[in-house]
Tab-separated table of C-alpha atoms and ligand atoms in Angstrom:
chain	number	residue	atom	x	y	z
A	925	MET	CA	-23.400	51.863	44.769
A	926	LEU	CA	-21.626	50.293	42.154
A	927	ASP	CA	-19.845	52.662	39.517
A	928	MET	CA	-20.872	51.681	35.461
A	929	SER	CA	-18.919	54.445	33.909
A	930	PRO	CA	-16.847	53.108	31.055
A	931	SER	CA	-13.698	53.690	31.799
A	932	LEU	CA	-10.405	53.244	29.548
A	933	PRO	CA	-9.169	49.445	29.671
A	934	ARG	CA	-6.822	48.430	32.058
A	935	TRP	CA	-4.418	46.344	29.939
A	936	ARG	CA	-2.875	44.572	33.586
A	937	ASP	CA	-6.721	43.156	33.953
A	938	LEU	CA	-6.344	42.149	30.377
A	939	LEU	CA	-3.429	39.983	30.095
A	940	PRO	CA	-4.436	37.218	32.647
A	941	LEU	CA	-7.186	36.568	29.918
A	942	LEU	CA	-4.888	36.279	26.826
A	943	ARG	CA	-3.631	32.426	27.021
A	944	PRO	CA	-2.477	32.022	23.468
A	945	ARG	CA	-2.132	29.004	22.233
A	946	PRO	CA	1.664	27.808	21.632
A	947	ILE	CA	2.458	27.923	17.957
A	948	GLU	CA	2.342	24.537	16.468
A	949	LEU	CA	4.325	24.050	13.236
A	950	SER	CA	3.462	20.550	11.862
A	951	PRO	CA	0.512	21.520	9.565
A	952	VAL	CA	-0.988	17.584	9.770
A	953	ARG	CA	-0.922	18.337	13.957
A	954	ARG	CA	-2.639	21.843	13.033
A	955	ALA	CA	-5.099	20.159	10.720
A	956	LEU	CA	-6.101	17.683	13.391
A	957	ALA	CA	-6.349	19.902	16.308
A	958	ARG	CA	-8.746	22.588	14.228
A	959	SER	CA	-10.763	19.248	13.830
A	960	HIS	CA	-13.920	19.146	16.255
A	961	SER	CA	-16.037	16.486	14.176
A	962	ILE	CA	-15.889	14.081	11.082
A	963	ALA	CA	-16.995	16.581	8.960
A	964	ASP	CA	-13.970	18.805	10.238
A	965	LEU	CA	-11.606	15.874	9.186
A	966	ARG	CA	-13.431	15.645	5.624
A	967	ARG	CA	-13.084	19.378	5.121
A	968	GLU	CA	-9.365	18.868	6.194
A	969	SER	CA	-8.306	15.636	3.892
A	970	LEU	CA	-9.728	18.014	0.941
A	971	LYS	CA	-6.393	19.665	1.348
A	972	ARG	CA	-3.907	17.025	1.687
A	973	VAL	CA	-4.876	14.415	-1.202
A	974	PRO	CA	-5.202	14.813	-4.541
A	975	ARG	CA	-8.750	15.484	-5.729
A	976	ALA	CA	-9.025	12.049	-7.441
A	977	VAL	CA	-8.355	10.582	-3.720
A	978	PHE	CA	-10.671	12.342	-2.234
A	979	ASP	CA	-13.428	11.987	-4.645
A	980	TYR	CA	-12.540	7.834	-4.402
A	981	VAL	CA	-13.715	8.034	-0.695
A	982	ASP	CA	-15.880	10.338	-0.828
A	983	GLY	CA	-17.874	9.497	-3.815
A	984	GLY	CA	-21.096	7.417	-4.688
A	985	ALA	CA	-22.298	5.596	-7.440
A	986	ASP	CA	-24.038	7.186	-10.056
A	987	GLU	CA	-26.446	9.967	-9.390
A	988	GLU	CA	-25.249	9.477	-5.367
A	989	ILE	CA	-28.730	9.287	-4.420
A	990	SER	CA	-27.984	6.400	-1.757
A	991	LEU	CA	-25.006	8.388	-0.829
A	992	ARG	CA	-27.370	10.908	0.673
A	993	ARG	CA	-30.286	8.995	1.585
A	994	ASN	CA	-28.089	7.259	4.191
A	995	ARG	CA	-27.562	10.993	5.967
A	996	ASN	CA	-31.003	11.792	5.573
A	997	ALA	CA	-31.896	9.210	7.236
A	998	PHE	CA	-30.008	9.734	10.517
A	999	THR	CA	-31.371	12.926	10.118
A	1000	ARG	CA	-34.963	11.706	11.381
A	1001	VAL	CA	-33.538	10.546	14.629
A	1002	GLU	CA	-35.363	11.693	17.389
A	1003	PHE	CA	-33.914	11.318	20.828
A	1004	THR	CA	-36.245	10.995	24.324
A	1005	PRO	CA	-34.097	11.956	27.058
A	1006	SER	CA	-34.416	11.284	30.699
A	1007	VAL	CA	-33.386	13.865	33.196
A	1008	LEU	CA	-32.037	12.964	36.855
A	1009	ARG	CA	-30.642	9.885	35.647
A	1010	GLY	CA	-26.601	10.218	36.380
A	1011	GLY	CA	-24.511	6.759	37.012
A	1012	GLN	CA	-21.647	5.280	36.180
A	1013	LEU	CA	-20.643	5.657	32.203
A	1014	ASP	CA	-20.233	2.496	30.095
A	1015	THR	CA	-19.690	2.657	26.377
A	1016	THR	CA	-18.781	-0.776	25.850
A	1017	THR	CA	-20.517	-3.868	24.129
A	1018	THR	CA	-19.841	-7.364	22.866
A	1019	ILE	CA	-19.673	-7.881	19.602
A	1020	LEU	CA	-19.308	-11.610	17.965
A	1021	GLY	CA	-18.806	-12.882	21.902
A	1022	LYS	CA	-15.495	-10.486	22.122
A	1023	PRO	CA	-15.667	-7.189	24.317
A	1024	ALA	CA	-15.205	-3.967	22.629
A	1025	GLU	CA	-14.366	-0.411	23.621
A	1026	LEU	CA	-17.501	1.110	21.747
A	1027	PRO	CA	-20.226	-0.178	19.481
A	1028	LEU	CA	-18.191	0.183	16.707
A	1029	VAL	CA	-16.141	-1.656	14.069
A	1030	LEU	CA	-14.096	0.022	11.044
A	1031	ALA	CA	-15.388	-1.672	7.966
A	1032	PRO	CA	-13.588	-2.442	4.823
A	1033	THR	CA	-11.957	-0.188	2.625
A	1034	GLY	CA	-9.815	-1.160	-0.367
A	1035	PHE	CA	-6.754	0.778	-1.768
A	1036	THR	CA	-6.457	2.193	2.016
A	1037	ARG	CA	-2.197	2.738	1.548
A	1038	MET	CA	-3.670	5.451	-1.776
A	1039	MET	CA	-5.448	7.295	1.196
A	1040	HIS	CA	-1.987	7.695	3.058
A	1041	HIS	CA	0.879	5.365	2.975
A	1042	ALA	CA	0.566	4.398	6.617
A	1043	GLY	CA	-2.206	2.557	5.284
A	1044	GLU	CA	-3.751	-0.654	6.730
A	1045	PRO	CA	-1.234	-0.939	9.895
A	1046	ALA	CA	-2.205	2.384	11.182
A	1047	VAL	CA	-5.678	1.981	10.866
A	1048	ALA	CA	-5.959	-1.580	12.365
A	1049	ARG	CA	-3.275	-0.303	15.141
A	1050	ALA	CA	-5.685	2.521	16.028
A	1051	ALA	CA	-8.544	-0.144	16.321
A	1052	ALA	CA	-6.384	-2.275	18.510
A	1053	ASP	CA	-5.457	0.701	20.397
A	1054	ALA	CA	-9.009	1.545	20.878
A	1055	GLY	CA	-10.381	-1.718	21.889
A	1056	LEU	CA	-12.148	-2.097	18.532
A	1057	PRO	CA	-12.655	-4.548	15.927
A	1058	TYR	CA	-11.094	-4.041	12.155
A	1059	THR	CA	-11.831	-5.477	9.149
A	1060	LEU	CA	-9.385	-5.938	6.160
A	1061	SER	CA	-11.093	-5.797	3.184
A	1062	THR	CA	-9.945	-8.409	0.085
A	1063	MET	CA	-8.621	-5.705	-2.000
A	1064	GLY	CA	-6.298	-3.995	0.824
A	1065	THR	CA	-2.857	-2.954	0.013
A	1066	THR	CA	-1.097	-4.951	3.176
A	1067	ALA	CA	-1.275	-8.336	2.826
A	1068	PRO	CA	-3.244	-10.126	5.671
A	1069	ASP	CA	-0.687	-12.175	7.241
A	1070	ALA	CA	1.854	-8.962	7.309
A	1071	LEU	CA	-0.901	-7.220	9.080
A	1072	ALA	CA	-1.390	-9.358	11.600
A	1073	ALA	CA	2.141	-9.635	12.297
A	1074	GLU	CA	2.512	-5.947	12.533
A	1075	VAL	CA	-0.434	-5.685	14.877
A	1076	PRO	CA	-0.570	-8.627	17.453
A	1077	GLY	CA	-3.068	-8.783	19.817
A	1078	ALA	CA	-5.721	-6.871	17.545
A	1079	ASP	CA	-9.416	-7.992	16.929
A	1080	LEU	CA	-8.643	-8.639	13.409
A	1081	TRP	CA	-11.876	-9.502	10.611
A	1082	PHE	CA	-11.520	-9.751	6.656
A	1083	GLN	CA	-13.952	-9.096	4.297
A	1084	LEU	CA	-13.757	-11.676	1.195
A	1085	TYR	CA	-15.326	-10.811	-1.945
A	1086	VAL	CA	-16.125	-14.439	-3.646
A	1087	TRP	CA	-14.064	-14.383	-6.938
A	1088	ARG	CA	-14.738	-16.177	-10.036
A	1089	ASP	CA	-12.138	-18.540	-9.171
A	1090	ARG	CA	-13.525	-20.047	-6.173
A	1091	GLY	CA	-10.165	-21.379	-5.640
A	1092	LEU	CA	-8.953	-17.854	-5.422
A	1093	SER	CA	-11.266	-17.593	-2.495
A	1094	LYS	CA	-10.568	-20.868	-1.007
A	1095	ASP	CA	-6.633	-19.756	-0.989
A	1096	LEU	CA	-7.148	-16.632	0.288
A	1097	VAL	CA	-9.891	-18.170	3.589
A	1098	ASP	CA	-6.698	-20.631	4.161
A	1099	LEU	CA	-3.990	-18.154	4.675
A	1100	VAL	CA	-6.381	-15.283	6.866
A	1101	ARG	CA	-7.595	-18.553	9.197
A	1102	GLN	CA	-3.405	-19.087	9.780
A	1103	ALA	CA	-2.677	-15.647	10.147
A	1104	GLY	CA	-5.458	-15.448	12.586
A	1105	TYR	CA	-8.077	-13.854	11.810
A	1106	ARG	CA	-11.206	-14.184	14.153
A	1107	VAL	CA	-14.321	-13.145	11.666
A	1108	LEU	CA	-15.063	-13.758	8.121
A	1109	MET	CA	-16.783	-10.727	6.571
A	1110	LEU	CA	-18.589	-11.533	3.220
A	1111	THR	CA	-19.496	-8.712	0.975
A	1112	VAL	CA	-22.859	-9.974	-0.836
A	1113	ASP	CA	-23.519	-6.274	-2.480
A	1114	THR	CA	-21.039	-6.439	-5.020
A	1115	PRO	CA	-21.927	-8.839	-7.928
A	1116	VAL	CA	-20.137	-6.088	-10.094
A	1117	LEU	CA	-18.974	-3.215	-9.395
A	1118	GLY	CA	-20.852	0.098	-8.886
A	1119	ASN	CA	-20.767	2.964	-11.543
A	1120	ARG	CA	-18.713	5.223	-9.528
A	1121	ARG	CA	-18.674	8.234	-11.911
A	1122	ARG	CA	-16.347	10.485	-10.013
A	1123	ASP	CA	-13.792	7.305	-10.633
A	1124	LEU	CA	-14.507	7.287	-13.888
A	1125	VAL	CA	-13.556	10.779	-14.468
A	1126	HIS	CA	-10.931	10.478	-12.695
A	1127	GLY	CA	-9.328	7.419	-14.598
A	1128	LEU	CA	-8.887	6.375	-11.109
A	1129	ALA	CA	-6.374	3.101	-11.292
A	1130	LEU	CA	-3.826	1.325	-8.894
A	1131	PRO	CA	-0.885	2.229	-8.959
A	1132	PRO	CA	-2.448	6.017	-9.401
A	1133	ARG	CA	-1.804	7.038	-12.844
A	1134	LEU	CA	0.231	9.996	-13.870
A	1135	GLY	CA	-1.839	11.508	-16.175
A	1136	LEU	CA	-1.401	14.931	-17.227
A	1137	ARG	CA	-4.262	16.116	-14.739
A	1138	ALA	CA	-3.227	13.677	-11.929
A	1139	PHE	CA	0.706	15.073	-12.384
A	1140	LEU	CA	-0.876	18.942	-11.970
A	1141	ASP	CA	-2.769	18.120	-9.111
A	1142	GLY	CA	0.513	16.466	-7.710
A	1143	ALA	CA	2.551	19.567	-7.316
A	1144	MET	CA	-0.165	20.929	-5.271
A	1145	HIS	CA	0.064	17.893	-2.737
A	1146	PRO	CA	4.163	16.808	-3.022
A	1147	SER	CA	4.094	15.219	0.274
A	1148	TRP	CA	1.453	12.911	-0.658
A	1149	TRP	CA	3.224	11.934	-4.116
A	1150	TRP	CA	6.457	11.677	-2.401
A	1151	LYS	CA	5.184	9.094	0.175
A	1152	LEU	CA	3.959	6.980	-2.590
A	1153	LEU	CA	6.990	7.268	-4.925
A	1154	THR	CA	9.121	6.737	-1.523
A	1155	THR	CA	7.309	3.631	0.062
A	1156	GLU	CA	6.670	-0.125	-1.015
A	1157	PRO	CA	4.628	0.116	-4.057
A	1158	LEU	CA	0.839	0.063	-4.299
A	1159	ARG	CA	-0.662	-3.293	-4.649
A	1160	PHE	CA	-3.874	-5.497	-4.067
A	1161	ALA	CA	-1.876	-7.795	-1.474
A	1162	ALA	CA	-4.087	-10.271	-1.146
A	1163	LEU	CA	-4.088	-10.746	-4.792
A	1164	THR	CA	-1.328	-12.675	-6.290
A	1165	GLY	CA	0.493	-11.584	-9.472
A	1166	ASP	CA	1.564	-7.802	-9.515
A	1167	GLY	CA	-1.654	-6.741	-8.348
A	1168	SER	CA	-1.780	-3.751	-10.102
A	1169	VAL	CA	-5.493	-3.368	-11.998
A	1170	GLY	CA	-7.807	-0.525	-11.858
A	1171	PRO	CA	-11.137	-1.061	-9.959
A	1172	VAL	CA	-12.984	-0.891	-13.571
A	1173	GLU	CA	-11.105	-3.730	-14.693
A	1174	LEU	CA	-11.545	-5.732	-11.668
A	1175	GLY	CA	-14.993	-5.399	-11.990
A	1176	ASN	CA	-14.986	-6.697	-15.099
A	1177	THR	CA	-12.711	-9.744	-14.896
A	1178	LEU	CA	-13.033	-10.879	-10.972
A	1179	PHE	CA	-15.933	-9.973	-9.603
A	1180	ASP	CA	-18.540	-12.817	-9.844
A	1181	PRO	CA	-22.068	-11.871	-10.966
A	1182	THR	CA	-23.620	-15.388	-10.706
A	1183	ILE	CA	-22.806	-15.479	-6.565
A	1184	SER	CA	-25.176	-16.712	-4.891
A	1185	TRP	CA	-26.890	-18.379	-1.299
A	1186	ASP	CA	-24.996	-21.560	-2.306
A	1187	ASP	CA	-21.757	-19.729	-1.406
A	1188	VAL	CA	-22.903	-19.101	1.470
A	1189	ASP	CA	-23.271	-22.171	2.277
A	1190	TRP	CA	-19.960	-23.455	1.026
A	1191	LEU	CA	-18.381	-20.312	3.202
A	1192	ARG	CA	-19.820	-22.119	6.073
A	1193	SER	CA	-18.161	-25.303	5.310
A	1194	GLN	CA	-15.094	-23.747	4.906
A	1195	TRP	CA	-14.815	-21.767	7.974
A	1196	SER	CA	-15.885	-22.390	11.637
A	1197	GLY	CA	-16.001	-19.122	13.222
A	1198	PRO	CA	-18.132	-16.418	13.145
A	1199	VAL	CA	-19.414	-15.195	9.357
A	1200	VAL	CA	-20.799	-12.124	8.867
A	1201	LEU	CA	-22.819	-10.748	5.886
A	1202	LYS	CA	-22.373	-7.455	4.738
A	1203	GLY	CA	-24.835	-5.661	2.570
A	1204	ILE	CA	-28.079	-6.915	3.139
A	1205	GLN	CA	-31.142	-4.696	1.972
A	1206	SER	CA	-34.346	-6.393	2.604
A	1207	LEU	CA	-36.383	-7.485	5.490
A	1208	ALA	CA	-36.679	-10.976	3.621
A	1209	ASP	CA	-32.801	-11.508	3.310
A	1210	ALA	CA	-31.988	-10.513	6.711
A	1211	ARG	CA	-34.239	-13.700	7.296
A	1212	ARG	CA	-32.581	-15.690	4.608
A	1213	ALA	CA	-29.544	-14.888	6.147
A	1214	ALA	CA	-30.785	-16.226	9.445
A	1215	ASP	CA	-31.866	-19.097	7.876
A	1216	ALA	CA	-28.580	-19.436	6.141
A	1217	GLY	CA	-27.161	-19.835	9.950
A	1218	VAL	CA	-24.629	-17.215	9.778
A	1219	GLU	CA	-23.633	-15.385	13.132
A	1220	ALA	CA	-24.310	-11.060	12.089
A	1221	ILE	CA	-25.440	-9.193	9.034
A	1222	ALA	CA	-24.415	-5.639	8.382
A	1223	LEU	CA	-27.153	-3.809	6.998
A	1224	SER	CA	-25.344	-1.804	4.030
A	1225	ASN	CA	-25.430	-0.046	0.742
A	1226	HIS	CA	-21.751	-0.144	0.674
A	1227	GLY	CA	-22.127	3.623	1.789
A	1228	GLY	CA	-23.750	4.280	-1.543
A	1229	ARG	CA	-20.937	3.488	-3.611
A	1230	GLN	CA	-23.429	-0.064	-5.046
A	1231	LEU	CA	-26.497	-0.062	-6.024
A	1232	ASP	CA	-28.253	3.894	-6.235
A	1233	GLN	CA	-31.794	4.578	-4.803
A	1234	ALA	CA	-31.071	1.797	-2.310
A	1235	PRO	CA	-32.888	1.937	0.813
A	1236	ALA	CA	-30.999	3.613	4.133
A	1237	PRO	CA	-29.628	1.151	6.112
A	1238	LEU	CA	-31.033	3.036	9.673
A	1239	GLU	CA	-34.789	3.090	8.212
A	1240	LEU	CA	-34.571	-0.856	7.587
A	1241	LEU	CA	-32.813	-1.842	11.167
A	1242	PRO	CA	-35.720	-1.488	13.318
A	1243	ALA	CA	-37.978	-3.808	11.515
A	1244	VAL	CA	-35.095	-6.036	10.879
A	1245	ALA	CA	-33.676	-6.254	14.056
A	1246	ASP	CA	-37.306	-7.204	15.567
A	1247	ALA	CA	-37.336	-9.868	13.483
A	1248	VAL	CA	-33.944	-11.607	13.536
A	1249	GLY	CA	-32.487	-10.001	16.403
A	1250	ASP	CA	-33.002	-12.429	18.395
A	1251	ARG	CA	-30.965	-15.042	15.917
A	1252	LEU	CA	-28.304	-13.244	14.851
A	1253	GLU	CA	-26.378	-9.682	15.215
A	1254	VAL	CA	-27.248	-6.763	13.127
A	1255	TYR	CA	-25.284	-4.115	12.507
A	1256	VAL	CA	-26.273	-0.877	11.061
A	1257	ASP	CA	-23.461	0.792	8.162
A	1258	SER	CA	-23.453	3.373	5.147
A	1259	GLY	CA	-23.659	7.066	6.923
A	1260	VAL	CA	-22.270	7.227	10.356
A	1261	ARG	CA	-20.358	10.024	11.216
A	1262	THR	CA	-21.354	10.998	14.534
A	1263	GLY	CA	-21.189	9.183	17.866
A	1264	ALA	CA	-25.020	10.373	18.153
A	1265	ASP	CA	-25.652	8.109	15.371
A	1266	LEU	CA	-23.940	5.398	17.579
A	1267	ALA	CA	-26.322	5.829	20.217
A	1268	ALA	CA	-29.207	5.922	17.571
A	1269	ALA	CA	-28.410	2.634	15.794
A	1270	VAL	CA	-28.090	0.664	19.011
A	1271	ALA	CA	-31.170	2.214	20.353
A	1272	LEU	CA	-32.956	0.921	17.163
A	1273	GLY	CA	-31.821	-2.190	17.588
A	1274	ALA	CA	-28.029	-2.562	15.978
A	1275	ARG	CA	-24.890	-4.396	18.138
A	1276	ALA	CA	-22.886	-2.445	16.737
A	1277	SER	CA	-22.418	0.239	13.725
A	1278	LEU	CA	-19.306	0.331	11.128
A	1279	VAL	CA	-17.515	3.174	9.497
A	1280	GLY	CA	-15.956	3.411	6.436
A	1281	ARG	CA	-15.542	7.038	5.390
A	1282	ALA	CA	-15.240	8.420	9.053
A	1283	TYR	CA	-11.889	6.843	9.980
A	1284	LEU	CA	-10.814	7.427	6.101
A	1285	TYR	CA	-11.261	11.215	6.579
A	1286	GLY	CA	-9.015	10.535	9.299
A	1287	LEU	CA	-6.455	8.777	7.778
A	1288	MET	CA	-6.010	11.396	4.881
A	1289	THR	CA	-5.911	14.457	6.675
A	1290	GLY	CA	-3.339	12.682	9.260
A	1291	GLY	CA	-2.564	9.258	9.186
A	1292	GLY	CA	-2.560	6.793	12.204
A	1293	PRO	CA	-2.793	10.157	14.803
A	1294	GLY	CA	-5.799	10.883	12.188
A	1295	VAL	CA	-7.655	7.364	12.623
A	1296	VAL	CA	-7.190	7.905	16.291
A	1297	LYS	CA	-8.582	11.613	16.126
A	1298	ALA	CA	-11.886	9.943	14.476
A	1299	ILE	CA	-12.180	7.243	16.775
A	1300	ASP	CA	-11.632	10.413	20.070
A	1301	ILE	CA	-14.303	12.196	18.048
A	1302	LEU	CA	-16.579	9.583	17.841
A	1303	ARG	CA	-16.295	8.170	21.408
A	1304	GLY	CA	-16.462	12.087	22.987
A	1305	GLU	CA	-19.551	12.502	21.096
A	1306	LEU	CA	-21.358	9.176	21.910
A	1307	THR	CA	-19.902	9.645	25.603
A	1308	ARG	CA	-21.927	13.086	25.856
A	1309	THR	CA	-25.010	11.724	23.770
A	1310	LEU	CA	-25.745	8.784	26.398
A	1311	ARG	CA	-24.986	11.726	29.521
A	1312	LEU	CA	-27.425	13.815	27.635
A	1313	LEU	CA	-30.003	11.145	27.187
A	1314	GLY	CA	-29.684	10.452	30.552
A	1315	VAL	CA	-28.623	6.713	29.248
A	1316	ASN	CA	-25.484	5.362	31.889
A	1317	ARG	CA	-24.497	2.493	29.507
A	1318	VAL	CA	-24.474	1.829	25.840
A	1319	ALA	CA	-26.534	-2.209	27.100
A	1320	ASP	CA	-29.365	0.211	28.265
A	1321	LEU	CA	-30.162	1.883	25.159
A	1322	THR	CA	-33.693	0.535	23.577
A	1323	SER	CA	-36.088	2.233	21.285
A	1324	GLU	CA	-37.826	4.347	24.156
A	1325	HIS	CA	-34.529	6.363	24.113
A	1326	ALA	CA	-34.608	6.836	20.102
A	1327	ARG	CA	-37.196	6.849	16.797
A	1328	LEU	CA	-37.279	7.727	13.185
A	1329	ARG	CA	-39.957	10.768	12.850
A	1330	GLY	CA	-42.044	11.051	10.481
A	1331	SER	CA	-42.855	6.677	11.037
A	1332	ALA	CA	-45.311	5.290	12.698
B	1089	FMN	C1	-12.722	3.921	0.069
B	1089	FMN	C2	-13.967	3.339	-0.035
B	1089	FMN	C3	-13.814	1.936	0.005
B	1089	FMN	C4	-14.213	0.571	0.230
B	1089	FMN	N1	-13.930	-0.691	-0.064
B	1089	FMN	C5	-14.376	-1.743	0.385
B	1089	FMN	C6	-14.085	-3.057	-0.242
B	1089	FMN	O1	-13.050	-3.422	-0.675
B	1089	FMN	N2	-15.187	-3.954	0.580
B	1089	FMN	C7	-16.445	-3.800	1.373
B	1089	FMN	O2	-16.616	-4.590	1.566
B	1089	FMN	N3	-16.786	-2.621	1.465
B	1089	FMN	C8	-15.803	-1.402	0.704
B	1089	FMN	N4	-16.126	0.236	1.241
B	1089	FMN	C9	-17.753	-0.172	1.997
B	1089	FMN	C10	-17.609	0.165	3.493
B	1089	FMN	O3	-16.957	-0.891	4.148
B	1089	FMN	C11	-18.239	0.742	4.191
B	1089	FMN	O4	-19.552	-0.593	4.264
B	1089	FMN	C12	-19.058	1.727	3.729
B	1089	FMN	O5	-17.920	2.803	3.930
B	1089	FMN	C13	-19.774	2.415	4.951
B	1089	FMN	O6	-20.593	3.721	4.525
B	1089	FMN	P1	-19.831	5.185	5.344
B	1089	FMN	O7	-18.331	5.258	4.664
B	1089	FMN	O8	-20.528	6.113	4.909
B	1089	FMN	O9	-19.532	5.046	6.803
B	1089	FMN	C14	-15.124	0.910	1.077
B	1089	FMN	C15	-16.141	2.271	0.963
B	1089	FMN	C16	-14.804	2.848	1.072
B	1089	FMN	C17	-15.467	4.617	1.278
């Protein structure tokens, strides 16, 4: 008979159960160690950069309806798991003819060295080490040729805005071709800049201005300011001149509201490699893109930063993939935050997803290691989702494995 009567605690039994973790002195490593999701990285990043910087990354346009809608679309995903289907797991795919370790492309983001002084080179290196493509923005803070030299062997894509001055766009295309970039991504949802109210409130500009509020906020983030003031000055490295303009001025002087499908034809004539149109937001435009002969489209509302009340790309995906998926690759961009989202996007017809904020939250929290952490989180979640779904290979994901609740 077992003796279940309570007794006094025996310390010698307790000791083996106590396994204190080694004390971590670096606040950055501590922040990364307690981040188990992209949402955790977002929360940590808020503590590490001035509010104006966080809001530039985190915010959307106008009422931020598109921003919320993008995430809500992913909450509609319902998976259909199969059981007892174990086997060798394979998360790889092919993106525009090149193998990638995950169905994932790191999206272009401007001002990247403002988020963390390590900037674009740290992001590109993390992507290359993980076997993923990285897209440098026209509004990047590292020059295209310098980045290519710093991260040899990376699968580099370049994101182009067509400027009012077409000569400037042509010069950029020539520069990135010579620097060895593989893919050109034309962003087509930005004839003018979206109305980012959080940036207007902060008076955001590049280089960051030291208004009284920013100065006081900076006092809370001395290491961010120290790095900013002791590393190479921030500038739009792909632009000529000193590159020091604010986003609102940029919108009014550089972006071209007359951009049209003729510009896609023009670009085709300038670039013999793959072309991606980023910012397609309707079935009709997806068909038009296929007719224009581009190799891929990214369904995107720019992460809710351009037209507010736009469709959520994930909700457009099934119909678009059905209509043009045999003529070009379709990517989903805007709102991807988890590895389950990556699986859902492929199941619903995407070749890959693009992420912007997911890696920027990592970058703001911990520089290069923060981006590595963000990718590790997504990889781990994707792997677990595949296992739980009973699907061994990303390539085997189909519409049998996921649907959007509430659709026919
Ligand atoms: C801070 C920031 C800067 C961005 N800069 C650019 C840019 O220069 N060019 C571009 O085409 N898209 C840009 N985007 C949009 C991203 O490429 C991508 O479409 C968006 O981040 C996807 O949504 P997600 O952040 O929810 O993943 C930017 C996004 C963010 C968050």
